[in-house]
Structures are given as structure tokens and as C-alpha cells.
Coordinates of C-alpha atoms and ligand atoms in Angstrom, one line a residue:
X1 CA -85.3 -115.0 18.5
X2 CA -86.6 -113.4 15.3
X3 CA -90.4 -113.5 14.9
X4 CA -92.5 -112.4 11.8
X5 CA -94.9 -110.0 13.2
X6 CA -98.1 -108.8 11.5
X7 CA -97.8 -105.0 11.1
X8 CA -100.7 -104.3 8.7
X9 CA -103.4 -105.9 6.6
X10 CA -105.7 -104.9 3.7
X11 CA -108.0 -106.1 1.0
X12 CA -109.5 -105.3 -2.3
X13 CA -112.6 -106.5 -4.1
X14 CA -113.9 -106.1 -7.7
X15 CA -116.6 -103.5 -8.0
X16 CA -119.3 -105.9 -9.4
X17 CA -121.2 -108.1 -7.0
X18 CA -123.0 -111.1 -8.4
X19 CA -125.8 -112.5 -6.2
X20 CA -126.9 -116.1 -6.3
X21 CA -130.2 -115.1 -8.1
X22 CA -128.1 -113.7 -11.0
X23 CA -127.2 -117.3 -11.9
X24 CA -130.8 -118.4 -12.1
X25 CA -131.1 -117.4 -15.8
X26 CA -127.7 -118.8 -16.8
X27 CA -127.6 -122.3 -15.4
X28 CA -130.1 -124.6 -13.7
X29 CA -129.6 -123.6 -10.1
X30 CA -131.3 -121.6 -7.3
X31 CA -130.4 -119.2 -4.5
X32 CA -131.8 -121.8 -2.1
X33 CA -129.5 -124.7 -3.4
X34 CA -126.4 -122.5 -3.3
X35 CA -127.1 -121.1 0.2
X36 CA -128.1 -124.6 1.6
X37 CA -125.1 -126.5 0.1
X38 CA -122.4 -123.9 0.5
X39 CA -123.5 -120.8 2.6
X40 CA -122.6 -118.5 -0.3
X41 CA -124.9 -115.6 -1.0
X42 CA -122.8 -113.4 -3.3
X43 CA -119.3 -113.1 -4.8
X44 CA -117.4 -110.3 -6.5
X45 CA -116.5 -110.7 -10.2
X46 CA -113.7 -108.8 -11.9
X47 CA -114.3 -106.5 -14.8
X48 CA -111.9 -106.5 -17.8
X49 CA -109.8 -103.7 -16.2
X50 CA -109.6 -105.6 -12.8
X51 CA -106.9 -108.2 -12.8
X52 CA -104.9 -110.3 -10.3
X53 CA -102.2 -107.7 -10.5
X54 CA -104.5 -104.7 -10.0
X55 CA -106.4 -106.2 -7.1
X56 CA -103.2 -107.4 -5.5
X57 CA -101.7 -103.9 -5.9
X58 CA -104.8 -102.4 -4.2
X59 CA -104.7 -104.9 -1.3
X60 CA -101.0 -104.3 -0.9
X61 CA -101.5 -100.5 -0.8
X62 CA -104.2 -100.9 1.8
X63 CA -102.0 -103.2 4.0
X64 CA -99.1 -100.7 3.6
X65 CA -101.4 -97.9 4.7
X66 CA -102.6 -99.7 7.7
X67 CA -98.9 -100.5 8.7
X68 CA -97.9 -96.8 8.2
X69 CA -95.3 -97.9 5.7
X70 CA -94.5 -97.2 2.0
X71 CA -93.2 -99.6 -0.7
X72 CA -89.7 -98.3 0.1
X73 CA -89.9 -100.2 3.4
X74 CA -90.6 -103.6 1.8
X75 CA -87.8 -106.0 0.7
X76 CA -89.9 -109.0 -0.5
X77 CA -93.3 -109.6 -2.1
X78 CA -94.7 -113.1 -2.0
X79 CA -97.9 -113.4 -4.1
X80 CA -100.1 -116.5 -3.7
X81 CA -102.1 -117.0 -6.9
X82 CA -103.3 -119.6 -9.4
X83 CA -104.6 -117.0 -11.8
X84 CA -101.5 -114.9 -12.7
X85 CA -101.9 -112.0 -15.2
X86 CA -99.5 -113.9 -17.6
X87 CA -97.8 -117.3 -17.6
X88 CA -94.7 -115.2 -16.9
X89 CA -93.3 -113.0 -15.5
X90 CA -94.5 -113.6 -12.0
X91 CA -97.5 -111.3 -11.2
X92 CA -95.6 -110.5 -7.9
X93 CA -93.0 -108.7 -10.0
X94 CA -95.8 -106.8 -11.9
X95 CA -97.2 -105.7 -8.5
X96 CA -93.7 -104.7 -7.4
X97 CA -93.5 -102.5 -10.5
X98 CA -97.0 -101.1 -10.0
X99 CA -96.0 -100.1 -6.4
X100 CA -93.0 -98.2 -7.9
X101 CA -90.7 -100.6 -6.1
X102 CA -87.4 -101.2 -7.9
X103 CA -85.4 -102.8 -5.1
X104 CA -85.8 -106.1 -3.3
X105 CA -87.4 -109.2 -4.9
X106 CA -90.8 -110.7 -5.6
X107 CA -92.1 -114.1 -6.6
X108 CA -95.4 -116.0 -7.0
X109 CA -96.4 -119.1 -5.0
X110 CA -98.8 -121.7 -6.5
X111 CA -100.6 -123.8 -4.0
X112 CA -104.2 -123.0 -5.2
X113 CA -106.5 -122.4 -2.2
X114 CA -103.7 -123.1 0.2
X115 CA -101.5 -120.5 -1.4
X116 CA -101.8 -117.8 1.2
X117 CA -101.0 -120.2 4.1
X118 CA -98.0 -121.5 2.1
X119 CA -97.0 -117.9 1.4
X120 CA -97.2 -116.8 5.1
X121 CA -95.1 -119.9 6.1
X122 CA -92.6 -119.1 3.4
X123 CA -92.3 -115.4 4.2
X124 CA -91.8 -116.3 7.8
X125 CA -88.7 -118.4 6.8
X126 CA -87.3 -115.6 4.7
X127 CA -87.6 -113.2 7.7
X128 CA -86.3 -115.7 10.3
X129 CA -83.4 -116.6 7.9
X130 CA -82.4 -112.9 7.7
X131 CA -83.1 -112.6 3.9
X132 CA -85.9 -110.0 4.4
X133 CA -87.0 -107.6 7.1
X134 CA -90.5 -106.6 5.8
X135 CA -92.5 -108.8 3.5
X136 CA -95.8 -108.1 1.7
X137 CA -97.7 -111.4 1.6
X138 CA -100.5 -111.1 -0.9
X139 CA -103.3 -113.6 -2.0
X140 CA -104.9 -112.4 -5.2
X141 CA -107.2 -114.3 -7.6
X142 CA -109.5 -113.8 -10.6
X143 CA -111.0 -117.3 -10.7
X144 CA -113.9 -115.9 -12.8
X145 CA -111.5 -116.0 -15.7
X146 CA -111.0 -119.8 -15.5
X147 CA -114.5 -120.9 -14.7
X148 CA -116.7 -122.8 -17.1
X149 CA -119.8 -120.5 -16.9
X150 CA -122.0 -123.4 -18.2
X151 CA -121.0 -125.8 -15.4
X152 CA -123.4 -125.2 -12.5
X153 CA -121.4 -127.5 -10.2
X154 CA -118.5 -125.0 -10.2
X155 CA -119.4 -121.6 -11.6
X156 CA -121.6 -120.6 -8.6
X157 CA -118.8 -121.4 -6.0
X158 CA -116.0 -119.0 -6.8
X159 CA -115.3 -115.3 -6.7
X160 CA -112.5 -112.8 -7.2
X161 CA -110.6 -110.6 -4.8
X162 CA -107.3 -110.0 -2.9
X163 CA -106.0 -109.6 0.6
X164 CA -102.5 -108.8 2.0
X165 CA -100.5 -108.7 5.2
X166 CA -97.3 -106.9 6.0
X167 CA -95.0 -109.1 8.0
X168 CA -92.1 -107.5 9.8
X169 CA -89.0 -108.9 11.7
X170 CA -89.5 -108.5 15.5
X171 CA -87.9 -109.8 18.6
X172 CA -89.4 -112.7 20.5
X173 CA -88.6 -114.8 23.5
X174 CA -89.3 -118.1 21.7
X175 CA -92.6 -118.8 23.6
X176 CA -96.1 -118.8 22.3
X177 CA -96.6 -115.5 24.2
X178 CA -94.6 -113.9 21.4
X179 CA -96.3 -111.8 18.7
X180 CA -95.8 -113.2 15.2
X181 CA -95.9 -116.5 13.3
X182 CA -95.6 -119.2 15.9
X183 CA -96.1 -122.5 14.1
X184 CA -96.9 -123.9 10.6
X185 CA -97.7 -127.2 9.0
X186 CA -97.9 -127.7 5.2
X187 CA -98.9 -130.8 3.3
X188 CA -99.5 -131.8 -0.3
X189 CA -100.4 -135.1 -2.1
X190 CA -100.6 -135.2 -5.9
X191 CA -102.6 -138.4 -6.0
X192 CA -105.7 -136.3 -5.8
X193 CA -104.9 -134.1 -8.8
X194 CA -108.0 -135.2 -10.9
X195 CA -110.4 -134.2 -8.2
X196 CA -109.7 -130.5 -8.6
X197 CA -107.6 -129.1 -11.4
X198 CA -107.6 -126.8 -14.5
X199 CA -107.8 -128.7 -17.8
X200 CA -105.2 -126.5 -19.6
X201 CA -101.7 -125.1 -19.2
X202 CA -98.7 -123.8 -21.1
X203 CA -96.9 -127.2 -21.3
X204 CA -99.9 -129.4 -22.1
X205 CA -102.6 -127.7 -24.1
X206 CA -101.0 -124.3 -24.7
X207 CA -104.3 -122.8 -23.4
X208 CA -105.4 -121.4 -20.0
X209 CA -108.1 -124.1 -19.5
X210 CA -111.1 -124.2 -17.1
X211 CA -111.5 -125.3 -13.5
X212 CA -112.8 -128.9 -13.1
X213 CA -113.9 -130.3 -9.7
X214 CA -115.4 -133.4 -8.3
X215 CA -117.0 -131.4 -5.5
X216 CA -118.3 -134.4 -3.5
X217 CA -114.8 -136.1 -3.6
X218 CA -113.1 -132.9 -2.4
X219 CA -115.7 -132.5 0.3
X220 CA -115.1 -136.1 1.5
X221 CA -111.4 -135.5 2.1
X222 CA -111.5 -131.9 3.2
X223 CA -112.5 -132.1 6.9
X224 CA -110.0 -135.0 7.7
X225 CA -107.1 -133.2 6.0
X226 CA -107.9 -129.9 7.6
X227 CA -108.3 -131.3 11.1
X228 CA -105.1 -133.4 10.8
X229 CA -102.9 -130.4 9.8
X230 CA -104.4 -128.2 12.5
X231 CA -103.8 -130.9 15.2
X232 CA -100.1 -131.1 14.0
X233 CA -99.9 -127.3 14.3
X234 CA -101.5 -127.4 17.8
X235 CA -99.0 -130.0 19.0
X236 CA -96.1 -128.0 17.5
X237 CA -97.1 -125.0 19.5
X238 CA -98.2 -127.0 22.6
X239 CA -101.8 -125.5 22.6
X240 CA -105.3 -126.7 22.4
X241 CA -108.4 -125.3 20.6
X242 CA -109.4 -123.6 23.9
X243 CA -106.3 -121.3 23.6
X244 CA -107.4 -119.9 20.3
X245 CA -109.0 -116.5 20.0
X246 CA -109.9 -116.8 16.3
X247 CA -110.1 -119.5 13.7
X248 CA -109.8 -118.1 10.2
X249 CA -110.4 -121.0 7.8
X250 CA -110.4 -121.2 4.0
X251 CA -113.8 -120.0 2.8
X252 CA -115.0 -122.7 0.4
X253 CA -118.1 -124.1 2.0
X254 CA -119.8 -123.2 5.3
X255 CA -120.5 -126.9 5.9
X256 CA -116.8 -127.8 5.7
X257 CA -116.0 -124.9 8.1
X258 CA -118.6 -125.9 10.6
X259 CA -117.7 -129.6 10.5
X260 CA -113.9 -128.8 10.9
X261 CA -114.5 -126.5 13.8
X262 CA -116.8 -129.0 15.5
X263 CA -114.3 -131.9 15.1
X264 CA -111.5 -129.7 16.6
X265 CA -113.7 -128.4 19.4
X266 CA -113.4 -124.8 18.3
X267 CA -116.3 -122.7 19.6
X268 CA -118.6 -121.3 16.9
X269 CA -118.2 -117.7 18.1
X270 CA -114.4 -117.9 17.4
X271 CA -114.9 -118.9 13.7
X272 CA -114.6 -116.1 11.1
X273 CA -117.0 -116.8 8.2
X274 CA -117.0 -114.7 5.0
X275 CA -117.9 -117.3 2.5
X276 CA -121.4 -115.7 2.3
X277 CA -119.9 -112.4 1.1
X278 CA -117.0 -113.5 -1.1
X279 CA -117.6 -117.2 -2.2
X280 CA -114.5 -119.2 -2.6
X281 CA -111.7 -116.8 -3.6
X282 CA -108.9 -119.5 -3.5
X283 CA -105.7 -117.9 -2.2
X284 CA -107.4 -114.6 -1.4
X285 CA -110.0 -116.2 0.9
X286 CA -108.0 -116.3 4.2
X287 CA -106.6 -112.7 3.9
X288 CA -110.0 -111.4 2.8
X289 CA -111.6 -113.0 5.9
X290 CA -108.7 -111.6 8.1
X291 CA -109.3 -108.1 6.7
X292 CA -113.1 -108.3 7.6
X293 CA -112.4 -109.5 11.2
X294 CA -109.6 -106.9 11.7
X295 CA -111.8 -104.1 10.3
X296 CA -114.8 -104.9 12.5
X297 CA -112.6 -105.1 15.6
X298 CA -112.8 -108.8 16.3
X299 CA -109.1 -109.6 15.7
X300 CA -106.9 -107.4 17.9
X301 CA -103.2 -107.1 18.8
X302 CA -102.2 -110.1 21.0
X303 CA -105.0 -112.4 19.8
X304 CA -104.0 -116.0 18.9
X305 CA -105.2 -116.6 15.4
X306 CA -105.3 -119.9 13.4
X307 CA -105.2 -119.8 9.6
X308 CA -106.1 -122.9 7.6
X309 CA -106.6 -123.8 3.9
X310 CA -107.1 -126.8 1.7
X311 CA -107.3 -127.0 -2.1
X312 CA -106.2 -128.2 -5.5
X313 CA -103.3 -130.7 -5.6
X314 CA -104.3 -131.5 -3.0
X315 CA -102.5 -129.0 -0.9
X316 CA -103.4 -128.1 2.7
X317 CA -101.9 -126.4 5.7
X318 CA -102.3 -124.3 8.8
X319 CA -100.4 -121.4 10.4
X320 CA -100.7 -120.1 14.0
X321 CA -100.1 -116.4 14.5
X322 CA -100.2 -114.2 17.5
X323 CA -101.6 -110.9 16.1
Ligands
UT7_1 O1 -111.4 -124.5 -2.4 C1 -110.9 -125.8 -2.7 C2 -111.7 -126.8 -2.0 N1 -113.0 -126.9 -2.6 C3 -114.0 -127.3 -1.8 O2 -113.8 -127.4 -0.6 C4 -115.3 -127.7 -2.4 C5 -115.8 -129.0 -1.8 N2 -117.1 -129.4 -2.2 C6 -118.2 -128.8 -1.9 O3 -118.2 -127.7 -1.3 C7 -119.5 -129.5 -2.3 O4 -119.3 -130.8 -2.6 C8 -120.3 -128.8 -3.4 C9 -120.9 -127.4 -2.9 C10 -119.4 -128.5 -4.6 C11 -121.5 -129.6 -3.8 O5 -122.3 -129.9 -2.7 P1 -122.8 -131.4 -2.5 O6 -123.7 -131.4 -1.3 O7 -121.5 -132.3 -2.3 O8 -123.6 -131.8 -3.7 P2 -123.3 -132.9 -4.8 O9 -122.1 -132.6 -5.6 O10 -123.4 -134.2 -4.2 O11 -124.6 -132.7 -5.8 C12 -125.9 -132.9 -5.3 C13 -126.8 -132.5 -6.5 C14 -126.4 -133.2 -7.8 O12 -127.6 -133.6 -8.4 P3 -128.0 -135.2 -8.4 O13 -126.8 -135.9 -9.0 O14 -128.2 -135.5 -6.9 O15 -129.2 -135.2 -9.2 C15 -125.8 -132.1 -8.6 O16 -126.0 -132.3 -10.0 O17 -126.9 -131.2 -6.7 C16 -126.7 -130.9 -8.1 N3 -126.0 -129.6 -8.3 C17 -126.7 -128.5 -8.3 N4 -128.0 -128.2 -8.2 C18 -128.3 -126.9 -8.3 C19 -124.7 -129.4 -8.4 N5 -124.5 -128.0 -8.5 C20 -125.7 -127.5 -8.5 C21 -126.1 -126.1 -8.5 N6 -127.5 -125.9 -8.4 N7 -125.3 -125.1 -8.7

């Protein structure tokens, strides 16, 4: 059977780093509160010349380089983002053009923080369905542009960045010993819209709007939703937490990550945590975390890796990949 195998990965971050202490003169907060409640120590913030398209392009080029490929080898780009450069065209098409790619096709996926997990699951279906052989899956965000910088309950939490994978059609035997995407579970439920949303849009206010979140409410649901969708993914693949080599969760809050891993029985040393470095970068958080763990040699060929995310909508999901 056809499997969607990871051939390369890459990432890109804005030049400017903003430390927790940099907020202390802007809103009533402290480094101590932010670290204790979230685990975040710093985040990258895009300058005017750094956009979702430019960061996505840089991450895509890094992933292509690590795969030993060029844009000519790619037939599809799936970009997960909630902060597109423009309402339309899709920022994926802009990245396609920036890469000098005038063949194949490209589109955006909007599932907020779960976007990258949705995009990997979608790219896998395009590959297994025979519509594409090599796919660039990108998560790129510039949440700094939609933050209310006067709202301490949200502005300290988010950051900008991008990460990408190259997925390639490969042969598998149909067992979980195969390399590639092995299982996926996706969920959404719009009843939770008001807990995490942006208060503007083309069809309502005609403006971009700002992010609004009832953090405590999101927190309350997060661990249960994450563990449910992961248990569904485990049972699809016929594995348990002990079989995993690495758990790469959405990086929103260290307390959510710790509680989810504990509930699932995933050992602490298998959990990749980068929320301290990047903050919550929405759809970029999982591929950014992957890029760190690949670069430092933790994630290696043949490792069983679980990706997970939960965010606005609510949306949530998990993907199991043998690297
Ligand atoms: O990526 C999508 C998914 N998003 C998430 O997973 C986020 C989920 N939520 C969270 O991570 C946490 O709920 C937060 C980090 C947002 C907040 O942590 P919390 O422990 O739930 O705090 P809280 O909202 O219950 O607020 C506690 C106190 C409040 O003061 P009072 O009402 O107790 O007097 C807040 O006003 O902390 C206050 N507060 C702050 N204090 C200092 C809120 N933000 C700040 C701040 N600095 N930046």
C-alpha cells in the first residue's frame, strides 16, 4: 500500500525575540506569572517585512533542502494558517509563486491551532488517493497581527513562526512497522466558538479583528479532548502509549501538555516541549517543535511519533507517524 513518508523538515522564525519581561511595561503582568501559568519564556514576533507567506516560504525551502529536493519535485502545497497574507488568494498559492513553482496546486487549510494536524491528515489522503506524489505541508502564522496588545490575558501567549514537512509517496506493507503516516483522528465542534475566536472577518465586520479567548474555559476542555482523540488514534493503530518514541503536542501551555501526557501514560522524557521558546504559534507549533527535535537528534528515522493539537472552533486531532 501507499504510505506518506516524511522526507524532510524545516522551520523559520522571525528575527525579533520578545522576552516575558518585555511585556512588563506594556500590560500588568510579570515574567513569573507567565512562566508559572504557561511555561512560556519568550516568543518570536514578525517585523513588517516578515509575513505568513515569507515565513512559510523560508520553512518550505528549509524542508526542501533537508529532503534534497527542489520545488520542481513538489506537486501540492497545503498551508495551515489562520493568519493569511490576504483574505484571498490562498497564501499557499503565494508561497507556490515565491518558490518559482508554476505547476501543481496549492491551498490553505483553516483549523486554527489544529491546522497542521489537519493538513498532514489531508496531504496523506491526497498521496494515498494518487492525486499527489510529493506534498509540502506547511504551518505558518503571524498571530502577533491579530492580538489585542492591551489584553494581558491573550497577548503574552502567542508568537509567530513557520514549520514544514515534505511528505512523499512510498511503499508500505500495511502494518505499523511501515514508515509514514499510520493513523489520524480529526474532530471539531462549533458549539465552543465563543471560547476562542477572532472578532472580525470579511463577511461580518469587514475587518480583520482581534483574538478573543476565555482561557480558563479552553483549558477546562483541552485535556479531555486531547486525550480522547489520541486514544482513538492509538486504537486505530493498535498501539499503546508505551509503543511511542516521541509525543509532539500542540504548544499552548506546559500545564496542558503535562496533564495530557500524564493522563495518557506517556513518559515525560518522550514529550517534546518548545512552548518556552516559541509561545503558542497556532498551526506552526507542531512543525516548529518537530524541527527542534529533529535538529537536536531526538527524532530519528524509524521512530514512532504522535502529533496532537487542539484550538479554536473547537478543532482537535492527532496523527501517528513513523518517521
Ligand atoms: O491554542 C489554542 C488553545 N489555547 C489554549 O490551550 C489556552 C488554554 N488556556 C490557558 O492556557 C490558561 O487558561 C491561561 C494561560 C490562558 C490562563 O491561565 P489560568 O491559570 O487559567 O488563569 P486564569 O485565566 O484563571 O486567570 C487567573 C488570574 C486572573 O486574575 P483574577 O481574576 O484571579 O484576579 C487573571 O486576570 O490571572 C490573571 N491574568 C494575568 N495576570 C498576570 C490573566 N492574564 C494575566 C497575565 N499576567 N498575563
